[in-house]
C-alpha cells in the first residue's frame, strides 16, 4: 500500500502536537507539511519537545500548503470555516478538529457560537466525528469534523440510554471535570501556575458550547436537554464526566450492563469499567493519558430512579487527535487501531 | 474572664489537629487534655508537625480523661454514641465532630449508617452544628453535633432556596469535589501516593451518608431528594459543591443575589462570591485552606430553569474544627470570630 | 500605643499581598495607602482574593503616596533605587523588599545584576534584613533591605557553620527546590499551567543573583564560594535548600546539634527539625505555608566529611513579607512575633 | 523468527507492570507466565489497570514457574539472590531488575546492603545493565542485572567526564529529585496522600545504596566519591539528577558538547538537551513518562570551575523496565529500539 500523504494545518498547538506524534508512528502515513505561523521555519520539536530526535520536519507557513491526500485542520475556531474552499482545493479529504463544522444546523451554530457561519452550506457535508456513532458514514466520507472533547465524553457515556429512550429527556445533569490542556496552548493570567495550580475553577457552570453537540447527537428526534457544567482541576490532561440521568423504567445494574455491552461490546476504544474493588473501580482519566480509550462505568442509585454514568477520556486523544486518527483509519479502510495501540501508563 | 477548660478526645487525627491548632491560639481557652491511644505519651507535635514549638502538651489516654468544662469528641464513628454517658459525666458541654449525633431520627441513622444507634434517646439532645441555621439553639445548647463537611457545603449553598420553597424538591443534583484529607489519617493502598495522586476517583457516586443530613436540614416538612455524588481530586483540603437546582418560578440573578444577601448578609463566615472577571469569579477551595469561610456563588442557566449554586469550604475547618469552634464561641457568648480570623493564603 | 501609619508601594503582587494580609491583622498598625498601577482604584481584594471581606481598602497610585511612618517597598527590581530619594522624603523608615539594596558593595551589585546602581551611596544605609544575623543593627535602623528568599534559606542554614569557620570555604554546594510563586505574578508561556505543572525545571543551574547575598553574609572576611543551583518544582510556595558542606574538622551530629542550638536556641522563628521517625524528619516547606519559620535539619555523611544541611521556608513569608514584618517589629520595639504567630496547616 | 518465550517473576509491582506492558507489544516476544502471590489467579489487569482489554493473562504462582527462554526477575530485594539457582535451572537467560546482582564486589554489597550476599560467586556472572556502557558484553551475556534508577541517571550523566578523567574525583555532589513510584507499590503512612502530596521530603540525604553502583561504574580504577542526596517530590514518575562536578582543566561549553556527542552521538536513548530558549531548555522528567530516554544537559558556571550536569529519566522505564528490555533486545540481536519507540507525551 502506498503511503497516504497528509498535511497538518496549524500544528503547533497541543492537539496538533498529539496528532503529529501519532502520524509520525503510523505505518501508512507520510507527513508532507505541518504549518505554524508562530514557529515558522523551526523544527517541529521546538513546539513539541517530546518529539526531539523523532523527526526533522520543520514548520511551513499556511500559505505554503501544497496539495495532499488528507488535510488535518487544527486551526483556531472560525479559521476552518473561513478558508474551507481553499482547503478543499488542496485535499480531497479533510478532517477538521475545530468546532466549525460540528453542528449540522446553522441556527444552532449561531446560537451557541454567537457568530454567523461563514460556510453554512458545508455543514451537512461533514460527518460528525465519533466513530462509535457514525462509522458507517465515515467509510465514504470526504469531510469529518472531529467531536469536542467534553461532547465526546458525554455522548459516549449517554448514547445507549438516549438511543433506547430510557431516560427522562429533560432532567439529565452532566458535570465534567477537565484538565488545563483543554484551554489550549495560549498562556494568560488565568493559566499562570500559582493561580491555576490546585484550583477547582467553575469555568463554565452553564452555556458551554459542547452542549449543542450533545443535543444534536443524543436527541433522536425528541426534545432533550443536557444540564451541563464544567469545572477545571489541577490535571493537565483528561476529562471525567459524571452524568446523572433519571430512568423512565425500572432497570437494575444487570440491565444496564447488558445495554452497554450491546452498544459497545465490539468497540475497540470503549471499555466498560465497573469493578467491585480496587482503586480504579470506575473510569479514571489518569489511566488514559496518551490512549484513545473512552472508559465508561455506572452506578444505580438505590434511593431513587437515578443512574450515575461516569465516562473518561484523554481530551487530546479520544477528545481530539486520537479520535481524528481513528476516523482517518476508517476512511481509508485501514485496521481501525493502527497507530493507536498505546495502552497508557500506570502509575503516572 | 476565666479561661474555659477544654479537652479533646481523639486528638491525633486531621480534624483533631486543626482543632488543637485553633484552641492553642484561642484567648479564652485552656487545653486540659488531648487523648490519643496511638500517640500516647508523645508530644502533640509528633502527630501534628505544624505545631512544633507551639505547645509542650502530650497525649493522654482516653481512660485518663478528667472532668473539664467542654469536651470535644474527635473519635472514630460509633465511639461517641457508645461512650456518651461517660463523656456526659466528665463535661457539661460536649461538641462531637463525628457523625453519631447528626441525625435526629434513629431510623434515618440506621438507614444510612447501617447499624443500630447505641443511644438513640440522646439524638434529640444534640443541636445540629451549622451556626447559620441553628445559632439561636446553640446559645443554650449543652450538646452540639458538628455537621459533616460535604453536608455543610451543600446545606449552606442551598438553604436559602429550600427555605423559601423556590426549587423543585425532587430534582436537585449535587456533585462535590473533595480532597484526600476527607478520608482521614489512616493510610491504605487506596491512598498510596502513586495511586491517588492526580486521580479523579468516583468514590461515592450514590448513597453518601451526608445526604441524610442534607435532607434533614433542607426539607422543611416536605419530601425532598438530593441526588448526590462525590468525586475525589488531587487536593488535600477542600470541598467544592456544584449544585444544580431547578427553579419553580422565574428568578433572575438579581433576585438570587437578594435572597442570598438576605440569608447571609450578616454572617461572618459566609461570603457571596460572584464576580464578572478575574481568576476567582466563583468559590474556590484553594483560597479557603485554614479559614472558616463558606464561599457561595451561582449562575443562572439561560437555556432552562436551572440555577447552578457553587459553594466551597475547607473540610477540616468550616467542615469540622472551625465550625466546631464557631459553635463553641456561640455557646459561651464569646465574639463568634474569636480564634477564627485567619483569612487564608494566596497564592497557595 | 498609637498605631503606626504604614503604606505599601507596589501592593498588588504576591509578596505585597502577603504583607497586606499581615498588616491588616497587626494590632499596632494602621494601613494608610497601598499602591498599584494595574489595579488602581480597585478594592485590594481584587488583587488578593483571600482578603475578600477583610478590608475595604482600595489601591492608590504611586504618585499619590502621602507621608507615613513606615513605607514598605514591594516594587519591581530597579524601581526602589531609582526613586529612593522620593521615598525618603515621605517616610522616616523604609523596608524595601526588592533586591536593590541588599548588597553593600556597588561592584558586587553591578556584577550580579548587570546594571549600574542608581544610588550606590545609599547601599550602606540599609541593614540586610535577616533578624537572626542583624537584630542589633535593626533596632536603630531607618532602612532595611529584606533578604532574598533563596538567600534567606541558605544563609540561615549555613550561618553557624561559616561563622565558626568549620567548613571548607570553597566546596559548598547548595541546591534549592522552589515553588512557582517565586517567579512573581506576571504570567508567561513559561508559567502556563500545562507547561509548568509537574515540571522540575532547572531554571538557574548557575549564576543566580542571590549567591551574592550568601557570599556577603557568610564570608566573614574570607574568600568563600557557594556553588548554587535552583530547580523549580510543582509547589506554589516554599523553598527547600539542600546544602552540602565539607567539614574541616571531625564533628559528629551531637556537635552539630550543639552548634545550631547555640546559634538559634532563642530564636522565635528558627526551629531545628531532625527526628528519628515520622514523615517529617527533616524540614518540609509544605508545613510552612503562611508561617514565618525557617526550619533547619542536617545529616552527617558517614562515608565522608560531608554534612548535609537542609533548610526550608515559605518564600513569601520568611523569604519576603514575614521577615519584613519581623524586622518592622524589631525596629519599633514591638514583641517580635506580633502578627506572625500563624503556625501553619497540616495536612495541606 | 520464532517468538522468544519469556516469563516475569514478580509481575504485580510497578516495574513489573511496565515490563508487561512493553512485552505485550513486543513483536518478537511471547509471554509464558507472570507470577504474583498477592494477585494469584487474577487477571494481569487487576494489578495493572492500564492493561484492561489488552491481555487475558492471569498471574501464576512463583512455585509454578515453567522453563522459558528468558526470565525477568522483578522480585523484592534479596529474593533473586536467594533463589538464583532455581531460576538458572528454568531459563538460560535471566534479567534481574532487583539490586541483588548489581555490585560485582561482595564486600561492597555487604557494606551498602548491610546483609551477607547469598550467592556471591554469581556476582561476576552478571553484566551491569546499562547498554551505553556495556553493550558489547551484553551481546553474549546470559545474566544481566538491571541498573538502579538513580544510578542510571547519574552514571549516564557523568560517564563521559569520569571516563576521560576530567573532574576532581572527590568533589562531585549529586542531588536527585525523584517521584513516589520509586518507593514501590507498598502503601504506608509515609505514602499516604495527604502526607506525601506536595511534599519535598529529604528521604535519603546520605548513604543511598545506589551510590555503590555509581562508584563501581565511574571509578575507572581510581578512588572517587559521589556525594549523593535524594529528595522526593510530588511527581509519581521521573528522576532528575543535578550533578555538580569540578573540572580539573579549563573546558568551555563547546568542549563539553563535543565530549557528550562523542560519547552518545549514536545512542538511540540518550539525547543531549540544551537549548537557548523555551520551557524545556534542560532535561525534564515530565517529558519522559513512558519513554526509554535519558536526556542530558549541562551548564558551565562562569564564576568557578563547576560544571552542572543535568540528567533525567523515567525511573520505571530507562530506570527499570525499559532498560531491561533494551538489554533483552541487545542480547537477542534484535533491533535495539524494538518495543521502545514511544516518544512520550506533551503536555502531561
PDB file of N, CA, C and O in Angstrom, chain B residues 14 18 21 25 42 46 49-50 52 54 181 236-237 271 273 275 277 280 287 289-290 293 316 341-348, chain C residues 14 18 21 25 42 46-47 49-50 52 54 181 236-237 271 273 275 277 280 287 289-290 293 316 341-348:
ATOM      1  N   UNK B  14      -6.709  14.269  61.688  1.00  0.00           N
ATOM      2  CA  UNK B  14      -6.579  15.540  60.988  1.00  0.00           C
ATOM      3  C   UNK B  14      -7.508  16.614  61.548  1.00  0.00           C
ATOM      4  O   UNK B  14      -7.109  17.758  61.731  1.00  0.00           O
ATOM      5  N   UNK B  18      -6.416  20.152  63.599  1.00  0.00           N
ATOM      6  CA  UNK B  18      -6.859  21.514  63.328  1.00  0.00           C
ATOM      7  C   UNK B  18      -7.517  22.122  64.551  1.00  0.00           C
ATOM      8  O   UNK B  18      -7.333  23.304  64.858  1.00  0.00           O
ATOM      9  N   UNK B  21      -4.865  23.184  66.969  1.00  0.00           N
ATOM     10  CA  UNK B  21      -4.245  24.425  66.485  1.00  0.00           C
ATOM     11  C   UNK B  21      -5.089  25.643  66.850  1.00  0.00           C
ATOM     12  O   UNK B  21      -4.578  26.646  67.369  1.00  0.00           O
ATOM     13  N   UNK B  25      -4.463  28.840  70.146  1.00  0.00           N
ATOM     14  CA  UNK B  25      -4.381  30.280  69.941  1.00  0.00           C
ATOM     15  C   UNK B  25      -5.657  31.018  70.363  1.00  0.00           C
ATOM     16  O   UNK B  25      -5.792  32.198  70.100  1.00  0.00           O
ATOM     17  N   UNK B  42       3.238  10.889  73.800  1.00  0.00           N
ATOM     18  CA  UNK B  42       4.105  11.678  72.920  1.00  0.00           C
ATOM     19  C   UNK B  42       3.659  13.141  72.860  1.00  0.00           C
ATOM     20  O   UNK B  42       2.511  13.473  73.136  1.00  0.00           O
ATOM     21  N   UNK B  46       4.178  15.546  67.593  1.00  0.00           N
ATOM     22  CA  UNK B  46       4.540  14.325  66.857  1.00  0.00           C
ATOM     23  C   UNK B  46       3.422  13.952  65.878  1.00  0.00           C
ATOM     24  O   UNK B  46       3.678  13.458  64.783  1.00  0.00           O
ATOM     25  N   UNK B  49       2.867  17.995  63.023  1.00  0.00           N
ATOM     26  CA  UNK B  49       4.204  18.599  62.956  1.00  0.00           C
ATOM     27  C   UNK B  49       4.180  20.113  62.741  1.00  0.00           C
ATOM     28  O   UNK B  49       5.180  20.773  63.020  1.00  0.00           O
ATOM     29  N   UNK B  50       3.057  20.636  62.273  1.00  0.00           N
ATOM     30  CA  UNK B  50       2.973  22.097  62.147  1.00  0.00           C
ATOM     31  C   UNK B  50       2.984  22.777  63.517  1.00  0.00           C
ATOM     32  O   UNK B  50       3.266  23.967  63.617  1.00  0.00           O
ATOM     33  N   UNK B  52       5.021  22.122  65.969  1.00  0.00           N
ATOM     34  CA  UNK B  52       6.343  22.091  66.605  1.00  0.00           C
ATOM     35  C   UNK B  52       6.685  23.453  67.211  1.00  0.00           C
ATOM     36  O   UNK B  52       6.622  24.470  66.516  1.00  0.00           O
ATOM     37  N   UNK B  54       5.058  25.090  69.284  1.00  0.00           N
ATOM     38  CA  UNK B  54       3.884  25.859  69.711  1.00  0.00           C
ATOM     39  C   UNK B  54       3.279  25.322  70.995  1.00  0.00           C
ATOM     40  O   UNK B  54       2.415  25.967  71.578  1.00  0.00           O
ATOM     41  N   UNK B 181      -7.812  14.655  52.427  1.00  0.00           N
ATOM     42  CA  UNK B 181      -7.852  14.674  53.891  1.00  0.00           C
ATOM     43  C   UNK B 181      -9.230  14.278  54.399  1.00  0.00           C
ATOM     44  O   UNK B 181      -9.375  13.879  55.551  1.00  0.00           O
ATOM     45  N   UNK B 236      -5.569  18.166  48.807  1.00  0.00           N
ATOM     46  CA  UNK B 236      -5.556  17.585  50.141  1.00  0.00           C
ATOM     47  C   UNK B 236      -6.745  18.119  50.951  1.00  0.00           C
ATOM     48  O   UNK B 236      -7.457  17.362  51.589  1.00  0.00           O
ATOM     49  N   UNK B 237      -6.941  19.412  50.906  1.00  0.00           N
ATOM     50  CA  UNK B 237      -8.044  20.045  51.632  1.00  0.00           C
ATOM     51  C   UNK B 237      -9.043  20.647  50.688  1.00  0.00           C
ATOM     52  O   UNK B 237      -8.649  21.181  49.655  1.00  0.00           O
ATOM     53  N   UNK B 271     -19.550  34.133  52.547  1.00  0.00           N
ATOM     54  CA  UNK B 271     -19.320  35.218  51.599  1.00  0.00           C
ATOM     55  C   UNK B 271     -19.968  34.848  50.263  1.00  0.00           C
ATOM     56  O   UNK B 271     -19.860  33.701  49.825  1.00  0.00           O
ATOM     57  N   UNK B 273     -19.670  34.973  46.525  1.00  0.00           N
ATOM     58  CA  UNK B 273     -18.563  35.184  45.606  1.00  0.00           C
ATOM     59  C   UNK B 273     -19.072  34.984  44.189  1.00  0.00           C
ATOM     60  O   UNK B 273     -19.409  33.869  43.781  1.00  0.00           O
ATOM     61  N   UNK B 275     -18.125  37.141  40.639  1.00  0.00           N
ATOM     62  CA  UNK B 275     -17.526  38.317  40.029  1.00  0.00           C
ATOM     63  C   UNK B 275     -17.543  38.182  38.517  1.00  0.00           C
ATOM     64  O   UNK B 275     -17.668  37.097  37.973  1.00  0.00           O
ATOM     65  N   UNK B 277     -15.110  39.122  36.448  1.00  0.00           N
ATOM     66  CA  UNK B 277     -13.809  38.873  35.837  1.00  0.00           C
ATOM     67  C   UNK B 277     -12.829  38.383  36.880  1.00  0.00           C
ATOM     68  O   UNK B 277     -13.136  38.361  38.073  1.00  0.00           O
ATOM     69  N   UNK B 280     -10.947  34.184  40.108  1.00  0.00           N
ATOM     70  CA  UNK B 280     -11.717  33.618  41.222  1.00  0.00           C
ATOM     71  C   UNK B 280     -13.133  34.172  41.210  1.00  0.00           C
ATOM     72  O   UNK B 280     -13.630  34.657  42.205  1.00  0.00           O
ATOM     73  N   UNK B 287      -8.468  28.913  47.971  1.00  0.00           N
ATOM     74  CA  UNK B 287      -8.360  30.173  48.729  1.00  0.00           C
ATOM     75  C   UNK B 287      -8.750  29.995  50.196  1.00  0.00           C
ATOM     76  O   UNK B 287      -8.518  30.892  51.002  1.00  0.00           O
ATOM     77  N   UNK B 289      -8.088  27.382  52.412  1.00  0.00           N
ATOM     78  CA  UNK B 289      -7.328  26.500  53.306  1.00  0.00           C
ATOM     79  C   UNK B 289      -7.003  27.215  54.615  1.00  0.00           C
ATOM     80  O   UNK B 289      -6.396  28.282  54.624  1.00  0.00           O
ATOM     81  N   UNK B 290      -7.430  26.629  55.698  1.00  0.00           N
ATOM     82  CA  UNK B 290      -7.165  27.196  57.014  1.00  0.00           C
ATOM     83  C   UNK B 290      -8.200  28.190  57.503  1.00  0.00           C
ATOM     84  O   UNK B 290      -8.122  28.652  58.638  1.00  0.00           O
ATOM     85  N   UNK B 293     -14.396  30.104  56.319  1.00  0.00           N
ATOM     86  CA  UNK B 293     -15.406  30.605  55.384  1.00  0.00           C
ATOM     87  C   UNK B 293     -16.124  29.502  54.616  1.00  0.00           C
ATOM     88  O   UNK B 293     -15.539  28.476  54.292  1.00  0.00           O
ATOM     89  N   UNK B 316     -11.614  20.626  56.752  1.00  0.00           N
ATOM     90  CA  UNK B 316     -11.137  20.473  58.132  1.00  0.00           C
ATOM     91  C   UNK B 316     -11.479  21.685  58.993  1.00  0.00           C
ATOM     92  O   UNK B 316     -11.371  21.617  60.210  1.00  0.00           O
ATOM     93  N   UNK B 341      -9.936  34.057  62.826  1.00  0.00           N
ATOM     94  CA  UNK B 341      -9.817  35.179  61.887  1.00  0.00           C
ATOM     95  C   UNK B 341      -8.784  34.980  60.786  1.00  0.00           C
ATOM     96  O   UNK B 341      -8.583  35.874  59.973  1.00  0.00           O
ATOM     97  N   UNK B 342      -8.175  33.821  60.690  1.00  0.00           N
ATOM     98  CA  UNK B 342      -7.201  33.610  59.610  1.00  0.00           C
ATOM     99  C   UNK B 342      -7.891  33.728  58.254  1.00  0.00           C
ATOM    100  O   UNK B 342      -8.866  33.017  57.986  1.00  0.00           O
ATOM    101  N   UNK B 343      -7.377  34.613  57.376  1.00  0.00           N
ATOM    102  CA  UNK B 343      -8.102  34.877  56.121  1.00  0.00           C
ATOM    103  C   UNK B 343      -7.708  33.959  54.968  1.00  0.00           C
ATOM    104  O   UNK B 343      -8.255  34.091  53.887  1.00  0.00           O
ATOM    105  N   UNK B 344      -6.761  33.083  55.177  1.00  0.00           N
ATOM    106  CA  UNK B 344      -6.343  32.231  54.059  1.00  0.00           C
ATOM    107  C   UNK B 344      -5.193  32.844  53.291  1.00  0.00           C
ATOM    108  O   UNK B 344      -4.907  34.037  53.418  1.00  0.00           O
ATOM    109  N   UNK B 345      -4.557  32.034  52.492  1.00  0.00           N
ATOM    110  CA  UNK B 345      -3.339  32.414  51.787  1.00  0.00           C
ATOM    111  C   UNK B 345      -3.595  32.474  50.288  1.00  0.00           C
ATOM    112  O   UNK B 345      -4.377  31.698  49.750  1.00  0.00           O
ATOM    113  N   UNK B 346      -2.901  33.389  49.659  1.00  0.00           N
ATOM    114  CA  UNK B 346      -2.932  33.447  48.197  1.00  0.00           C
ATOM    115  C   UNK B 346      -1.610  33.972  47.694  1.00  0.00           C
ATOM    116  O   UNK B 346      -1.160  34.994  48.191  1.00  0.00           O
ATOM    117  N   UNK B 347      -0.941  33.370  46.732  1.00  0.00           N
ATOM    118  CA  UNK B 347      -1.321  32.080  46.139  1.00  0.00           C
ATOM    119  C   UNK B 347      -0.844  30.930  47.028  1.00  0.00           C
ATOM    120  O   UNK B 347       0.007  31.113  47.866  1.00  0.00           O
ATOM    121  N   UNK B 348      -1.380  29.787  46.780  1.00  0.00           N
ATOM    122  CA  UNK B 348      -1.036  28.617  47.572  1.00  0.00           C
ATOM    123  C   UNK B 348      -1.139  27.398  46.694  1.00  0.00           C
ATOM    124  O   UNK B 348      -1.897  27.382  45.737  1.00  0.00           O
TER     125      UNK B 348
ATOM    126  N   UNK C  14       2.503  39.211  44.691  1.00  0.00           N
ATOM    127  CA  UNK C  14       2.325  38.156  45.681  1.00  0.00           C
ATOM    128  C   UNK C  14       2.938  38.514  47.039  1.00  0.00           C
ATOM    129  O   UNK C  14       2.318  38.300  48.076  1.00  0.00           O
ATOM    130  N   UNK C  18       0.840  39.217  50.654  1.00  0.00           N
ATOM    131  CA  UNK C  18       1.096  38.625  51.951  1.00  0.00           C
ATOM    132  C   UNK C  18       1.371  39.693  52.997  1.00  0.00           C
ATOM    133  O   UNK C  18       0.926  39.594  54.144  1.00  0.00           O
ATOM    134  N   UNK C  21      -1.894  41.221  54.034  1.00  0.00           N
ATOM    135  CA  UNK C  21      -2.581  40.289  54.931  1.00  0.00           C
ATOM    136  C   UNK C  21      -2.051  40.401  56.357  1.00  0.00           C
ATOM    137  O   UNK C  21      -2.820  40.501  57.327  1.00  0.00           O
ATOM    138  N   UNK C  25      -3.908  42.458  60.088  1.00  0.00           N
ATOM    139  CA  UNK C  25      -4.189  41.823  61.369  1.00  0.00           C
ATOM    140  C   UNK C  25      -3.174  42.209  62.450  1.00  0.00           C
ATOM    141  O   UNK C  25      -3.194  41.643  63.534  1.00  0.00           O
ATOM    142  N   UNK C  42      -9.168  49.989  42.460  1.00  0.00           N
ATOM    143  CA  UNK C  42      -9.941  48.792  42.795  1.00  0.00           C
ATOM    144  C   UNK C  42      -9.734  48.371  44.248  1.00  0.00           C
ATOM    145  O   UNK C  42      -8.742  48.740  44.882  1.00  0.00           O
ATOM    146  N   UNK C  46      -9.476  42.596  45.035  1.00  0.00           N
ATOM    147  CA  UNK C  46      -9.469  42.205  43.613  1.00  0.00           C
ATOM    148  C   UNK C  46      -8.119  41.593  43.260  1.00  0.00           C
ATOM    149  O   UNK C  46      -8.037  40.663  42.454  1.00  0.00           O
ATOM    150  N   UNK C  47      -7.068  42.105  43.839  1.00  0.00           N
ATOM    151  CA  UNK C  47      -5.747  41.515  43.580  1.00  0.00           C
ATOM    152  C   UNK C  47      -5.475  40.338  44.505  1.00  0.00           C
ATOM    153  O   UNK C  47      -4.742  39.430  44.151  1.00  0.00           O
ATOM    154  N   UNK C  49      -7.617  37.790  46.436  1.00  0.00           N
ATOM    155  CA  UNK C  49      -8.984  37.316  46.699  1.00  0.00           C
ATOM    156  C   UNK C  49      -9.152  36.661  48.067  1.00  0.00           C
ATOM    157  O   UNK C  49     -10.283  36.554  48.549  1.00  0.00           O
ATOM    158  N   UNK C  50      -8.063  36.250  48.697  1.00  0.00           N
ATOM    159  CA  UNK C  50      -8.194  35.724  50.056  1.00  0.00           C
ATOM    160  C   UNK C  50      -8.610  36.810  51.036  1.00  0.00           C
ATOM    161  O   UNK C  50      -9.099  36.490  52.123  1.00  0.00           O
ATOM    162  N   UNK C  52     -11.016  38.972  50.613  1.00  0.00           N
ATOM    163  CA  UNK C  52     -12.428  39.364  50.459  1.00  0.00           C
ATOM    164  C   UNK C  52     -13.103  39.476  51.822  1.00  0.00           C
ATOM    165  O   UNK C  52     -13.054  38.537  52.620  1.00  0.00           O
ATOM    166  N   UNK C  54     -12.259  41.205  54.255  1.00  0.00           N
ATOM    167  CA  UNK C  54     -11.351  41.577  55.342  1.00  0.00           C
ATOM    168  C   UNK C  54     -10.958  43.037  55.297  1.00  0.00           C
ATOM    169  O   UNK C  54     -10.372  43.547  56.249  1.00  0.00           O
ATOM    170  N   UNK C 181       5.540  30.547  42.889  1.00  0.00           N
ATOM    171  CA  UNK C 181       5.259  31.923  43.299  1.00  0.00           C
ATOM    172  C   UNK C 181       6.534  32.749  43.359  1.00  0.00           C
ATOM    173  O   UNK C 181       6.485  33.979  43.322  1.00  0.00           O
ATOM    174  N   UNK C 236       3.609  25.746  44.759  1.00  0.00           N
ATOM    175  CA  UNK C 236       3.398  27.168  44.551  1.00  0.00           C
ATOM    176  C   UNK C 236       4.278  27.964  45.513  1.00  0.00           C
ATOM    177  O   UNK C 236       4.946  28.915  45.122  1.00  0.00           O
ATOM    178  N   UNK C 237       4.274  27.564  46.762  1.00  0.00           N
ATOM    179  CA  UNK C 237       5.056  28.245  47.797  1.00  0.00           C
ATOM    180  C   UNK C 237       6.122  27.341  48.342  1.00  0.00           C
ATOM    181  O   UNK C 237       5.898  26.150  48.500  1.00  0.00           O
ATOM    182  N   UNK C 271      13.599  26.773  63.815  1.00  0.00           N
ATOM    183  CA  UNK C 271      13.407  25.504  64.523  1.00  0.00           C
ATOM    184  C   UNK C 271      14.401  24.476  63.978  1.00  0.00           C
ATOM    185  O   UNK C 271      14.573  24.388  62.751  1.00  0.00           O
ATOM    186  N   UNK C 273      14.890  20.874  63.055  1.00  0.00           N
ATOM    187  CA  UNK C 273      13.986  19.758  62.765  1.00  0.00           C
ATOM    188  C   UNK C 273      14.814  18.565  62.328  1.00  0.00           C
ATOM    189  O   UNK C 273      15.429  18.561  61.258  1.00  0.00           O
ATOM    190  N   UNK C 275      14.352  14.414  63.222  1.00  0.00           N
ATOM    191  CA  UNK C 275      13.714  13.386  64.035  1.00  0.00           C
ATOM    192  C   UNK C 275      14.081  12.010  63.517  1.00  0.00           C
ATOM    193  O   UNK C 275      14.500  11.844  62.378  1.00  0.00           O
ATOM    194  N   UNK C 277      12.043   9.396  63.322  1.00  0.00           N
ATOM    195  CA  UNK C 277      10.962   8.696  62.643  1.00  0.00           C
ATOM    196  C   UNK C 277       9.883   9.674  62.235  1.00  0.00           C
ATOM    197  O   UNK C 277       9.928  10.845  62.594  1.00  0.00           O
ATOM    198  N   UNK C 280       8.046  13.661  58.726  1.00  0.00           N
ATOM    199  CA  UNK C 280       8.640  14.993  58.652  1.00  0.00           C
ATOM    200  C   UNK C 280       9.915  15.047  59.472  1.00  0.00           C
ATOM    201  O   UNK C 280      10.090  15.900  60.309  1.00  0.00           O
ATOM    202  N   UNK C 287       4.803  22.213  55.274  1.00  0.00           N
ATOM    203  CA  UNK C 287       4.329  22.532  56.627  1.00  0.00           C
ATOM    204  C   UNK C 287       4.405  24.029  56.930  1.00  0.00           C
ATOM    205  O   UNK C 287       3.863  24.480  57.936  1.00  0.00           O
ATOM    206  N   UNK C 289       3.722  26.792  54.896  1.00  0.00           N
ATOM    207  CA  UNK C 289       2.938  27.776  54.128  1.00  0.00           C
ATOM    208  C   UNK C 289       2.224  28.735  55.078  1.00  0.00           C
ATOM    209  O   UNK C 289       1.469  28.322  55.950  1.00  0.00           O
ATOM    210  N   UNK C 290       2.483  30.005  54.908  1.00  0.00           N
ATOM    211  CA  UNK C 290       1.847  31.025  55.728  1.00  0.00           C
ATOM    212  C   UNK C 290       2.584  31.348  57.012  1.00  0.00           C
ATOM    213  O   UNK C 290       2.175  32.263  57.739  1.00  0.00           O
ATOM    214  N   UNK C 293       8.487  30.685  59.858  1.00  0.00           N
ATOM    215  CA  UNK C 293       9.575  29.824  60.319  1.00  0.00           C
ATOM    216  C   UNK C 293      10.609  29.547  59.245  1.00  0.00           C
ATOM    217  O   UNK C 293      10.282  29.431  58.058  1.00  0.00           O
ATOM    218  N   UNK C 316       7.281  33.471  50.448  1.00  0.00           N
ATOM    219  CA  UNK C 316       6.532  34.729  50.563  1.00  0.00           C
ATOM    220  C   UNK C 316       6.476  35.235  52.003  1.00  0.00           C
ATOM    221  O   UNK C 316       6.103  36.373  52.240  1.00  0.00           O
ATOM    222  N   UNK C 341       2.104  34.903  64.279  1.00  0.00           N
ATOM    223  CA  UNK C 341       2.017  33.671  65.071  1.00  0.00           C
ATOM    224  C   UNK C 341       1.291  32.517  64.381  1.00  0.00           C
ATOM    225  O   UNK C 341       1.122  31.456  64.977  1.00  0.00           O
ATOM    226  N   UNK C 342       0.928  32.661  63.144  1.00  0.00           N
ATOM    227  CA  UNK C 342       0.261  31.556  62.449  1.00  0.00           C
ATOM    228  C   UNK C 342       1.212  30.363  62.355  1.00  0.00           C
ATOM    229  O   UNK C 342       2.319  30.470  61.832  1.00  0.00           O
ATOM    230  N   UNK C 343       0.758  29.189  62.849  1.00  0.00           N
ATOM    231  CA  UNK C 343       1.677  28.054  62.928  1.00  0.00           C
ATOM    232  C   UNK C 343       1.705  27.172  61.679  1.00  0.00           C
ATOM    233  O   UNK C 343       2.455  26.191  61.649  1.00  0.00           O
ATOM    234  N   UNK C 344       0.913  27.469  60.692  1.00  0.00           N
ATOM    235  CA  UNK C 344       0.891  26.610  59.502  1.00  0.00           C
ATOM    236  C   UNK C 344      -0.139  25.514  59.633  1.00  0.00           C
ATOM    237  O   UNK C 344      -0.638  25.225  60.730  1.00  0.00           O
ATOM    238  N   UNK C 345      -0.444  24.904  58.511  1.00  0.00           N
ATOM    239  CA  UNK C 345      -1.523  23.918  58.423  1.00  0.00           C
ATOM    240  C   UNK C 345      -0.958  22.539  58.139  1.00  0.00           C
ATOM    241  O   UNK C 345       0.027  22.385  57.425  1.00  0.00           O
ATOM    242  N   UNK C 346      -1.639  21.565  58.687  1.00  0.00           N
ATOM    243  CA  UNK C 346      -1.295  20.180  58.369  1.00  0.00           C
ATOM    244  C   UNK C 346      -2.548  19.329  58.452  1.00  0.00           C
ATOM    245  O   UNK C 346      -3.260  19.407  59.441  1.00  0.00           O
ATOM    246  N   UNK C 347      -2.872  18.502  57.499  1.00  0.00           N
ATOM    247  CA  UNK C 347      -2.162  18.372  56.227  1.00  0.00           C
ATOM    248  C   UNK C 347      -2.616  19.456  55.259  1.00  0.00           C
ATOM    249  O   UNK C 347      -3.668  20.060  55.449  1.00  0.00           O
ATOM    250  N   UNK C 348      -1.867  19.688  54.224  1.00  0.00           N
ATOM    251  CA  UNK C 348      -2.197  20.722  53.257  1.00  0.00           C
ATOM    252  C   UNK C 348      -1.700  20.282  51.898  1.00  0.00           C
ATOM    253  O   UNK C 348      -0.764  19.526  51.798  1.00  0.00           O
TER     254      UNK C 348
END
